Amino acid sequence: MRIGILSDTHLPNLIRHLDELGPEIATFFSTVDLILHSGDLTSPMVLDWLEPFAPVVCTTGNNDPIVDSRCKDVEILDLQGWRLGMVHSLRRGFRPMAELQQLFPAPVQIMIAGDTHYEVLEYREGVVVLNSGSPTFPHHKDLRLGTVGLLELAPERLHAEVVVLGHTPGKPNPGRAITL
């Protein structure tokens, strides 16, 4: 199962669809079976744009004043024998894994979050932690192509990576590719 992950799209009034940044985002999401958005979409138009590619699961971010039944504060998914938990924020700074596990109603093997606009992919104390960064405002830069996450799951097999989407003319992408 291929899962595309994004966070912190912060869709500005300047654009109506993510593909206005170029074809890279649509090309990436056209290859996945499920999409996870870990909050701060700021407009339900982001979910509307993503849904033709694959089913979308979304968490609510701290910049989401919208009420949308497609978003929850915490999501738990059991996929291919893996338990995945998604929230918008794992809180800044290093936190012990036991403290992070308390953000979820049950222990998880994979934690997905956003909020920081910085990509993170690590394996810590038996748990994969993935923050896909931001596809539109990477590292809190102005509007440009950034990063997304890819999770490939099969029973007893996991592959995860942060994917750099490319560069916007005149605005280099500060994101970095990471593979686990």
Tab-separated table of N, CA and C in Angstrom, residues 84-147:
chain	number	residue	atom	x	y	z
A	84	LEU	N	-1.011	3.101	12.784
A	84	LEU	CA	-0.521	4.430	12.481
A	84	LEU	C	-1.356	5.456	13.232
A	85	GLY	N	-0.706	6.413	13.859
A	85	GLY	CA	-1.390	7.512	14.529
A	85	GLY	C	-0.998	8.828	13.890
A	86	MET	N	-1.973	9.704	13.691
A	86	MET	CA	-1.699	10.999	13.070
A	86	MET	C	-2.337	12.116	13.884
A	87	VAL	N	-1.539	13.129	14.167
A	87	VAL	CA	-1.984	14.366	14.810
A	87	VAL	C	-1.318	15.515	14.050
A	88	HIS	N	-1.750	16.723	14.326
A	88	HIS	CA	-1.085	17.842	13.655
A	88	HIS	C	0.299	18.101	14.249
A	89	SER	N	0.400	18.060	15.573
A	89	SER	CA	1.659	18.426	16.205
A	89	SER	C	2.097	17.390	17.230
A	90	LEU	N	3.366	17.028	17.166
A	90	LEU	CA	3.968	16.192	18.203
A	90	LEU	C	4.634	17.066	19.257
A	91	ARG	N	4.366	18.341	19.207
A	91	ARG	CA	4.945	19.344	20.091
A	91	ARG	C	6.409	19.527	19.759
A	92	ARG	N	6.853	20.724	19.861
A	92	ARG	CA	8.234	21.046	19.464
A	92	ARG	C	9.249	20.533	20.476
A	93	GLY	N	10.445	20.306	19.985
A	93	GLY	CA	11.530	19.841	20.840
A	93	GLY	C	11.490	18.336	21.030
A	94	PHE	N	12.557	17.812	21.549
A	94	PHE	CA	12.642	16.370	21.775
A	94	PHE	C	11.704	15.980	22.905
A	95	ARG	N	10.910	14.968	22.679
A	95	ARG	CA	9.994	14.430	23.689
A	95	ARG	C	10.240	12.935	23.797
A	96	PRO	N	10.214	12.397	25.002
A	96	PRO	CA	10.345	10.941	25.143
A	96	PRO	C	9.203	10.236	24.406
A	97	MET	N	9.506	9.075	23.853
A	97	MET	CA	8.503	8.339	23.083
A	97	MET	C	7.281	8.028	23.933
A	98	ALA	N	7.469	7.712	25.204
A	98	ALA	CA	6.322	7.419	26.076
A	98	ALA	C	5.375	8.621	26.150
A	99	GLU	N	5.924	9.819	26.161
A	99	GLU	CA	5.090	11.027	26.189
A	99	GLU	C	4.355	11.211	24.867
A	100	LEU	N	5.051	10.963	23.755
A	100	LEU	CA	4.405	11.091	22.446
A	100	LEU	C	3.299	10.057	22.268
A	101	GLN	N	3.506	8.859	22.768
A	101	GLN	CA	2.468	7.815	22.656
A	101	GLN	C	1.180	8.235	23.357
A	102	GLN	N	1.281	9.086	24.363
A	102	GLN	CA	0.089	9.533	25.091
A	102	GLN	C	-0.811	10.435	24.248
A	103	LEU	N	-0.313	10.918	23.125
A	103	LEU	CA	-1.142	11.731	22.234
A	103	LEU	C	-2.197	10.889	21.521
A	104	PHE	N	-2.041	9.562	21.566
A	104	PHE	CA	-2.920	8.651	20.844
A	104	PHE	C	-3.688	7.764	21.820
A	105	PRO	N	-4.898	7.344	21.456
A	105	PRO	CA	-5.696	6.513	22.362
A	105	PRO	C	-5.165	5.087	22.504
A	106	ALA	N	-4.248	4.682	21.639
A	106	ALA	CA	-3.647	3.350	21.706
A	106	ALA	C	-2.209	3.473	21.193
A	107	PRO	N	-1.312	2.582	21.619
A	107	PRO	CA	0.069	2.635	21.125
A	107	PRO	C	0.120	2.477	19.605
A	108	VAL	N	1.025	3.229	18.980
A	108	VAL	CA	1.177	3.183	17.525
A	108	VAL	C	2.621	2.823	17.168
A	109	GLN	N	2.794	2.293	15.973
A	109	GLN	CA	4.125	1.963	15.459
A	109	GLN	C	4.648	3.031	14.506
A	110	ILE	N	3.724	3.851	13.996
A	110	ILE	CA	4.071	4.927	13.074
A	110	ILE	C	3.338	6.186	13.542
A	111	MET	N	4.086	7.280	13.704
A	111	MET	CA	3.501	8.570	14.071
A	111	MET	C	3.677	9.532	12.909
A	112	ILE	N	2.567	10.135	12.488
A	112	ILE	CA	2.570	11.127	11.418
A	112	ILE	C	2.146	12.458	12.041
A	113	ALA	N	2.878	13.512	11.726
A	113	ALA	CA	2.528	14.840	12.235
A	113	ALA	C	3.045	15.892	11.266
A	114	GLY	N	2.699	17.124	11.540
A	114	GLY	CA	3.160	18.252	10.744
A	114	GLY	C	3.550	19.385	11.661
A	115	ASP	N	3.044	20.563	11.381
A	115	ASP	CA	3.151	21.764	12.188
A	115	ASP	C	4.441	22.541	11.986
A	116	THR	N	5.591	21.889	11.918
A	116	THR	CA	6.864	22.611	11.926
A	116	THR	C	7.297	23.116	10.557
A	117	HIS	N	6.754	22.561	9.481
A	117	HIS	CA	7.150	22.860	8.102
A	117	HIS	C	8.546	22.316	7.778
A	118	TYR	N	9.130	21.568	8.704
A	118	TYR	CA	10.432	20.931	8.499
A	118	TYR	C	10.238	19.427	8.426
A	119	GLU	N	10.899	18.800	7.478
A	119	GLU	CA	10.773	17.372	7.280
A	119	GLU	C	11.594	16.605	8.335
A	120	VAL	N	10.981	15.537	8.844
A	120	VAL	CA	11.622	14.659	9.827
A	120	VAL	C	11.234	13.232	9.478
A	121	LEU	N	12.201	12.351	9.512
A	121	LEU	CA	11.939	10.930	9.358
A	121	LEU	C	12.961	10.207	10.221
A	122	GLU	N	12.471	9.545	11.250
A	122	GLU	CA	13.370	8.845	12.159
A	122	GLU	C	12.707	7.604	12.725
A	123	TYR	N	13.546	6.699	13.160
A	123	TYR	CA	13.093	5.486	13.827
A	123	TYR	C	13.622	5.572	15.246
A	124	ARG	N	12.689	5.636	16.198
A	124	ARG	CA	13.077	5.846	17.585
A	124	ARG	C	12.273	4.927	18.492
A	125	GLU	N	12.974	4.144	19.267
A	125	GLU	CA	12.353	3.253	20.246
A	125	GLU	C	11.243	2.406	19.619
A	126	GLY	N	11.521	1.878	18.432
A	126	GLY	CA	10.575	1.000	17.760
A	126	GLY	C	9.438	1.700	17.041
A	127	VAL	N	9.505	3.025	16.914
A	127	VAL	CA	8.436	3.802	16.283
A	127	VAL	C	9.017	4.652	15.151
A	128	VAL	N	8.343	4.635	14.004
A	128	VAL	CA	8.703	5.515	12.895
A	128	VAL	C	7.988	6.845	13.111
A	129	VAL	N	8.728	7.939	13.079
A	129	VAL	CA	8.171	9.286	13.227
A	129	VAL	C	8.397	10.006	11.900
A	130	LEU	N	7.297	10.497	11.303
A	130	LEU	CA	7.372	11.149	9.996
A	130	LEU	C	6.625	12.474	10.012
A	131	ASN	N	7.351	13.532	9.702
A	131	ASN	CA	6.773	14.845	9.435
A	131	ASN	C	7.173	15.149	7.998
A	132	SER	N	6.201	15.279	7.135
A	132	SER	CA	6.476	15.461	5.702
A	132	SER	C	6.928	16.869	5.340
A	133	GLY	N	7.006	17.762	6.307
A	133	GLY	CA	7.343	19.155	5.997
A	133	GLY	C	6.132	19.859	5.422
A	134	SER	N	6.325	20.652	4.400
A	134	SER	CA	5.225	21.352	3.743
A	134	SER	C	5.459	21.359	2.236
A	135	PRO	N	4.424	21.028	1.455
A	135	PRO	CA	4.598	21.062	-0.005
A	135	PRO	C	4.551	22.471	-0.576
A	136	THR	N	4.129	23.456	0.235
A	136	THR	CA	3.914	24.806	-0.274
A	136	THR	C	4.711	25.891	0.449
A	137	PHE	N	5.039	25.674	1.697
A	137	PHE	CA	5.795	26.653	2.493
A	137	PHE	C	6.904	25.938	3.267
A	138	PRO	N	7.837	25.270	2.554
A	138	PRO	CA	8.872	24.506	3.248
A	138	PRO	C	9.775	25.411	4.083
A	139	HIS	N	10.064	24.957	5.283
A	139	HIS	CA	10.952	25.682	6.207
A	139	HIS	C	10.466	27.111	6.445
A	140	HIS	N	9.158	27.318	6.335
A	140	HIS	CA	8.515	28.616	6.537
A	140	HIS	C	8.952	29.659	5.504
A	141	LYS	N	9.445	29.201	4.362
A	141	LYS	CA	9.774	30.137	3.272
A	141	LYS	C	8.463	30.590	2.634
A	142	ASP	N	8.553	31.513	1.696
A	142	ASP	CA	7.340	31.931	1.001
A	142	ASP	C	6.883	30.831	0.041
A	143	LEU	N	5.766	31.042	-0.610
A	143	LEU	CA	5.124	30.042	-1.454
A	143	LEU	C	6.080	29.490	-2.504
A	144	ARG	N	6.293	28.162	-2.470
A	144	ARG	CA	7.183	27.460	-3.399
A	144	ARG	C	6.993	25.966	-3.193
A	145	LEU	N	7.523	25.168	-4.097
A	145	LEU	CA	7.477	23.718	-3.932
A	145	LEU	C	8.317	23.300	-2.735
A	146	GLY	N	7.815	22.313	-1.999
A	146	GLY	CA	8.513	21.813	-0.826
A	146	GLY	C	8.613	20.301	-0.829
A	147	THR	N	8.139	19.684	0.238
A	147	THR	CA	8.295	18.248	0.431
A	147	THR	C	6.973	17.576	0.793
